[in-house]
Each structure stands twice: as C-alpha cells, then as structure tokens.
Short mmCIF file of C-alpha atoms in Angstrom, two decimals:
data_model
loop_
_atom_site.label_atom_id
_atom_site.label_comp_id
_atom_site.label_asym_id
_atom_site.label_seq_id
_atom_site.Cartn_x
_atom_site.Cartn_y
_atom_site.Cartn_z
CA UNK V 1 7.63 29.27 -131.33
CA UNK V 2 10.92 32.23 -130.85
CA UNK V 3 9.72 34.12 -128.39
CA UNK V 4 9.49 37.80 -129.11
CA UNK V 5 12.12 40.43 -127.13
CA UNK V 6 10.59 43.38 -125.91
CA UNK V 7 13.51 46.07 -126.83
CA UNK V 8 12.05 48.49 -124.83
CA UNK V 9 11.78 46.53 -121.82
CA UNK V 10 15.42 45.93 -122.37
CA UNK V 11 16.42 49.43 -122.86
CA UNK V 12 14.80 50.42 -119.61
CA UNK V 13 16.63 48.12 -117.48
CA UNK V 14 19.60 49.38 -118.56
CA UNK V 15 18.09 53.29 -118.25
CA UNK V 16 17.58 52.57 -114.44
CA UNK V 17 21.09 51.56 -113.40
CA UNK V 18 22.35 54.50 -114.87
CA UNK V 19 23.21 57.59 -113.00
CA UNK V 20 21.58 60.54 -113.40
CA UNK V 21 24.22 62.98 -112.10
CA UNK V 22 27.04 61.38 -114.36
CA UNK V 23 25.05 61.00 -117.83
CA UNK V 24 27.15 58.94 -119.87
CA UNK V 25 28.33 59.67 -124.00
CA UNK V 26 25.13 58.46 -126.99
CA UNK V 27 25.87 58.44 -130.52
CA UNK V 28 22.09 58.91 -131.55
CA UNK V 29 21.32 57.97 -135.44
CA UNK V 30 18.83 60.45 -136.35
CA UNK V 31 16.82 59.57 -139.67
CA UNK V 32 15.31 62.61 -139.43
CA UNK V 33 13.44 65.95 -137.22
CA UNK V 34 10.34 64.16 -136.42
CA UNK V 35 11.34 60.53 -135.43
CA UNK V 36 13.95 62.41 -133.91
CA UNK V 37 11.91 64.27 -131.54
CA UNK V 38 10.05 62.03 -128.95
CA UNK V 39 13.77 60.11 -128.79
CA UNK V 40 15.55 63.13 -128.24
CA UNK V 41 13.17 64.55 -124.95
CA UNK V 42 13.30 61.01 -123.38
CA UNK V 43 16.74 60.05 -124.05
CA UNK V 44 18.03 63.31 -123.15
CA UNK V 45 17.02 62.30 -119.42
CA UNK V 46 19.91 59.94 -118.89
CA UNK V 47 22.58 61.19 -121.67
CA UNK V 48 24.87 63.80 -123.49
CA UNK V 49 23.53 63.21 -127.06
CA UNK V 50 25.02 63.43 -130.51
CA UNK V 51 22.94 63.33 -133.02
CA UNK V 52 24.70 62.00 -136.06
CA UNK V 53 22.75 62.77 -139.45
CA UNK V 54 24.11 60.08 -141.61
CA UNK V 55 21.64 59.73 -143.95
CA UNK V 56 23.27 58.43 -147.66
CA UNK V 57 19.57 57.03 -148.89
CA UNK V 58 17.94 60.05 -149.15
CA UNK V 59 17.20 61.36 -152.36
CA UNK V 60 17.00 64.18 -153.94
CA UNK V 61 19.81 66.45 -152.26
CA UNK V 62 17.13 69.19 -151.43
CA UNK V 63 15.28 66.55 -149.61
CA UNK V 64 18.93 65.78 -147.84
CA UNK V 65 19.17 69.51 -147.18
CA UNK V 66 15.69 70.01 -145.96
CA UNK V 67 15.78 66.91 -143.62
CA UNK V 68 18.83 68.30 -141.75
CA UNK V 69 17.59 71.52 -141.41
CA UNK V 70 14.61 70.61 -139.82
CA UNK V 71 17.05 68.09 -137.61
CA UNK V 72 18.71 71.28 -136.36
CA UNK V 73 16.30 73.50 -135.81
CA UNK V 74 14.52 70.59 -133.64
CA UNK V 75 18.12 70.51 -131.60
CA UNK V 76 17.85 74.06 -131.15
CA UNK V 77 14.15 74.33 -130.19
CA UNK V 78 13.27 71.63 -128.17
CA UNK V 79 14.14 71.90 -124.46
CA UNK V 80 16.10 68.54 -123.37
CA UNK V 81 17.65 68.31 -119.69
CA UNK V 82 21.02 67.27 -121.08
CA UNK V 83 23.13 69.19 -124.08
CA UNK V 84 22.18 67.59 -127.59
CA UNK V 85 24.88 68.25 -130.25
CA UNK V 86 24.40 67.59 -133.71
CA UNK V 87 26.75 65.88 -136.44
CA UNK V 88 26.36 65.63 -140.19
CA UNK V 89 28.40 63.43 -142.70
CA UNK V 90 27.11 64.33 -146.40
CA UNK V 91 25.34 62.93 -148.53
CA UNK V 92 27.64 60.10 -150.08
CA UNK V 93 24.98 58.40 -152.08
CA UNK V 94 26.85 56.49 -153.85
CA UNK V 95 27.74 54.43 -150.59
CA UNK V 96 23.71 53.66 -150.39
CA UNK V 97 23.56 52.35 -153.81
CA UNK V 98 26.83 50.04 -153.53
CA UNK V 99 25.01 48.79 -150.16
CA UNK V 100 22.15 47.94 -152.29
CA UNK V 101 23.15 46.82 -155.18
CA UNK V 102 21.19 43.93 -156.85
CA UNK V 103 18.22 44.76 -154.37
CA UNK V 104 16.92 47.78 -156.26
CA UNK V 105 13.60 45.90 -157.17
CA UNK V 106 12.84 44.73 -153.57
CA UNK V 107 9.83 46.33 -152.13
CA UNK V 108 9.97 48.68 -149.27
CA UNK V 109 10.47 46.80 -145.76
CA UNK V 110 12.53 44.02 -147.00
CA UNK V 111 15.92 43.01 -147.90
CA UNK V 112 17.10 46.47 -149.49
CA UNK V 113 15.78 48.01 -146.19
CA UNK V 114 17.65 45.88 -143.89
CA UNK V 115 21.03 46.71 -146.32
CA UNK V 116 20.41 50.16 -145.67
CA UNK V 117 19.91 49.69 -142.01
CA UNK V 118 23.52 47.94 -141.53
CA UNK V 119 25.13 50.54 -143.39
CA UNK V 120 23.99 53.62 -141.40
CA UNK V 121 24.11 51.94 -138.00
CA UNK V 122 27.64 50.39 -139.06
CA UNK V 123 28.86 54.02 -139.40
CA UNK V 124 27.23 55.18 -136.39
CA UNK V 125 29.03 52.30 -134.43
CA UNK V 126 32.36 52.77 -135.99
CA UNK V 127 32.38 56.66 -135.31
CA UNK V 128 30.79 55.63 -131.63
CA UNK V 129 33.78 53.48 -130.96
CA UNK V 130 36.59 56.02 -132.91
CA UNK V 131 34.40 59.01 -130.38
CA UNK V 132 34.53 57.21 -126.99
CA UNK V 133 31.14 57.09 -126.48
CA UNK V 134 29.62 55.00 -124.23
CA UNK V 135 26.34 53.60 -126.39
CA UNK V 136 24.99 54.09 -129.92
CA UNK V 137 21.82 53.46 -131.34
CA UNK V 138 18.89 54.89 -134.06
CA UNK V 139 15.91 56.98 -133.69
CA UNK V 140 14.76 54.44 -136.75
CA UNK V 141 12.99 52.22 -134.36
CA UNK V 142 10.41 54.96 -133.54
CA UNK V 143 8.37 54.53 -136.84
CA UNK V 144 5.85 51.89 -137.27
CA UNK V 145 7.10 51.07 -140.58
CA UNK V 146 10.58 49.96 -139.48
CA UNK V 147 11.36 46.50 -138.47
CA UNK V 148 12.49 47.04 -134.72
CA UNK V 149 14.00 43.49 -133.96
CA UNK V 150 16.00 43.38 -137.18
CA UNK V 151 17.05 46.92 -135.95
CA UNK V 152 18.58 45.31 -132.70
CA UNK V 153 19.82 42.66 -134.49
CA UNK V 154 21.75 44.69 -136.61
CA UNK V 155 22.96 46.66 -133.51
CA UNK V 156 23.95 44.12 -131.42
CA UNK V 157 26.39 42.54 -133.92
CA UNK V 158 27.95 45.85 -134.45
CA UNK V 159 28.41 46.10 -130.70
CA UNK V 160 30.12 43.10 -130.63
CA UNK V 161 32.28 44.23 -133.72
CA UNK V 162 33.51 47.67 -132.66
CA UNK V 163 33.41 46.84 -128.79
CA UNK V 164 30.60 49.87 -127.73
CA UNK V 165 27.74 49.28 -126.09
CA UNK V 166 24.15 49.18 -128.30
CA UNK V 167 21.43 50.94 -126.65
CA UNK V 168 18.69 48.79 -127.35
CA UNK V 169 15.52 49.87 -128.29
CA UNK V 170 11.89 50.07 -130.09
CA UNK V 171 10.81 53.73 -129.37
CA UNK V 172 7.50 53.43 -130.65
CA UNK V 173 6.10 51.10 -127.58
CA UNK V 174 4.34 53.30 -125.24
CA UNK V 175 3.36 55.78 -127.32
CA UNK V 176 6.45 56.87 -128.46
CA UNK V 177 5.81 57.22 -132.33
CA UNK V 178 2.40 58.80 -130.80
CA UNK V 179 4.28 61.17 -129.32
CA UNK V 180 6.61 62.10 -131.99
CA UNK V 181 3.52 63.50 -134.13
CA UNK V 182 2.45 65.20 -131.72
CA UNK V 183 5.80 66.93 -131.10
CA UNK V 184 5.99 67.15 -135.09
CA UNK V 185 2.97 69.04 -134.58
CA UNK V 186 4.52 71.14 -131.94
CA UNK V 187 7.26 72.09 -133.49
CA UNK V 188 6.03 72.34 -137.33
CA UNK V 189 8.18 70.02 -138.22
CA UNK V 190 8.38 68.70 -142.09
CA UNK V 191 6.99 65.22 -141.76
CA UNK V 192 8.15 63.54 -145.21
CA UNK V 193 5.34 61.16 -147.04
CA UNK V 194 8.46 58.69 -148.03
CA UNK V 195 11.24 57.20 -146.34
CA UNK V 196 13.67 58.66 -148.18
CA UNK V 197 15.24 57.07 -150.93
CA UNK V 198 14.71 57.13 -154.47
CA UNK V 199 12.74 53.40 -154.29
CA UNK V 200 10.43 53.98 -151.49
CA UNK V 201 9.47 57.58 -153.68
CA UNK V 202 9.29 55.70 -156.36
CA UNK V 203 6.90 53.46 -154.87
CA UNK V 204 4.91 56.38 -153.51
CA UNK V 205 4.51 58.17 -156.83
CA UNK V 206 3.37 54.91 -158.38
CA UNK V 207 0.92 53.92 -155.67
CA UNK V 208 -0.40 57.68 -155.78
CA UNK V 209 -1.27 57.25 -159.49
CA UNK V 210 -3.16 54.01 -159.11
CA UNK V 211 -0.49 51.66 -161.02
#
C-alpha cells in the first residue's frame, strides 16, 4: 500500500531552514477571509505575503464581492509579524466554466473540484513566477473538505512547469482549520455555508430541502 505524505511535515522542514531576518517572497492563494486566517498568522512568521484573491468559481458576484471584502478587512485587522499585501484578479467566470466543462454533474469533491483546483493554483504559479517570488501555494488545504494531497499534487507539477518553488502544505493538521474558526470567530468573519460555486450551492439548496 502508497504510503501517505504528511504535507505538513514537509512544509516544516522547509520553514526551519529558512531565515527569519531575510523572509523570503509567498504568493498565497486565498479562497477566502476565514481559511485565510489561521494561514495568514502562521505563515506570516517566515514570509512577505501576497495574498492573491483569484477566485473565478464563485458565484453570484455579490458573493465574489462579499468574499473579498471580508479577505481585506482580515489583511487589515489581523496583526501578522511580516507585511501581508493583498491582490485581486476579477471575477472571470467564464474561465471556471471552460475549466469545467463536461463535469457540471460531478458531485462536490471530485473531478470538477480537482479542475477547479489546477486552474486557480495554475494562475497563482504563473503570476508567482512572472512576480519573482520565491514560493506559492493555497490557503485551500486548510478546510477539511478539500483534498490536501491532490492539492500538492497539483502544486508540485506547476512548480516544475513555471520553475518556482511550491510551498507544500495541509494547514488543517494541528489544529489549523481549528484555529481558523476560532479566528473567524475573532474577527466576525462571514463564514460561507458553500464552497462557492454555483454546483456546490446548488447542492446545498437541494440537500437543505430534503431532495
């Protein structure tokens, strides 16, 4: 049997032979304010961040809107040892729906998921590689609902494609995603009941009227 990779094991060797007093350049993926937040105060140890809000799932526009206003308000509220700046590149949903074309029917978790994964961590590696930075990766990995190795998968073939580093990770292991509700709490944060696009709402409306 494949042996599983602890991601945040990895991440952490990598954390300790950096230095402190020269924080190198992240191109952070945030989905949104509250997996955003635990990420953000232990990341912020060893980097400059920017957060990149590329985000071409969501649906409706005010939920678009909403999300990255919470995402900068969070920036601007939550005390990090290192500057966190914050970049946002529209909505551009039709880029979501070419990336999942044919997959519309899939349930949440699966194939459309991982479709929508490659295309927002593709852009953040492209831009991370166009910025100089020195490492990109997503606050995705903090939820219990996302699929963390298929996350790093994803990430590490970009690396190799673009030539920047991937920060690997899976931020909810040791109480990271137990800590981001409890800075969502802190903060008041909007914590969304779907993921964001139009399939995983419609999947919550139709499992919240019992069909």
């Amino acid at each position: 049997m494949e042996q599983k990779i602890n991601y945040r094991i990895k991440q952490e060797k990598i954390l300790r032979n950096l230095d402190a007093d020269k924080p190198l350049r992240l191109l952070l993926h945030g989905c949104c304010a509250p997996c955003s937040s635990a990420v953000l105060e232990y990341l912020s140890e060893y980097f400059l961040i920017t957060v990149l809000y590329f985000n071409p799932n969501i649906y409706p526009e005010e939920e678009f809107l909403h999300r990255i206003a919470e995402q900068k308000r969070l920036i601007a509220e939550l005390p990090c040892k290192n500057p966190v700046s914050f970049e946002e590149h529209g909505w551009q949903q039709e880029r979501f729906y070419a990336a999942v074309k044919g997959l519309e029917d899939v349930r949440e978790g699966g194939e459309r998921c991982f479709s929508c994964y490659r295309l927002r961590l593709e852009e953040t590696a492209r831009l991370a590689a166009e910025g100089g930075y020195d490492y990109f990766t997503t606050t995705l990995s903090v939820s219990p609902y996302k699929n963390a190795a298929k996350l790093n998968e994803i990430g590490e073939e970009l690396a190799a494609k673009y030539g920047v580093d991937h920060l690997p990770s899976d931020f909810k292991k040791k109480d990271g995603y137990k800590r981001s509700i409890e800075l969502s709490e802190k903060y008041g944060l909007y914590r969304q009941d779907y993921c964001g696009c139009v399939f995983s709402r419609r999947e919550r409306e139709l499992s919240h009227s019992g069909t």
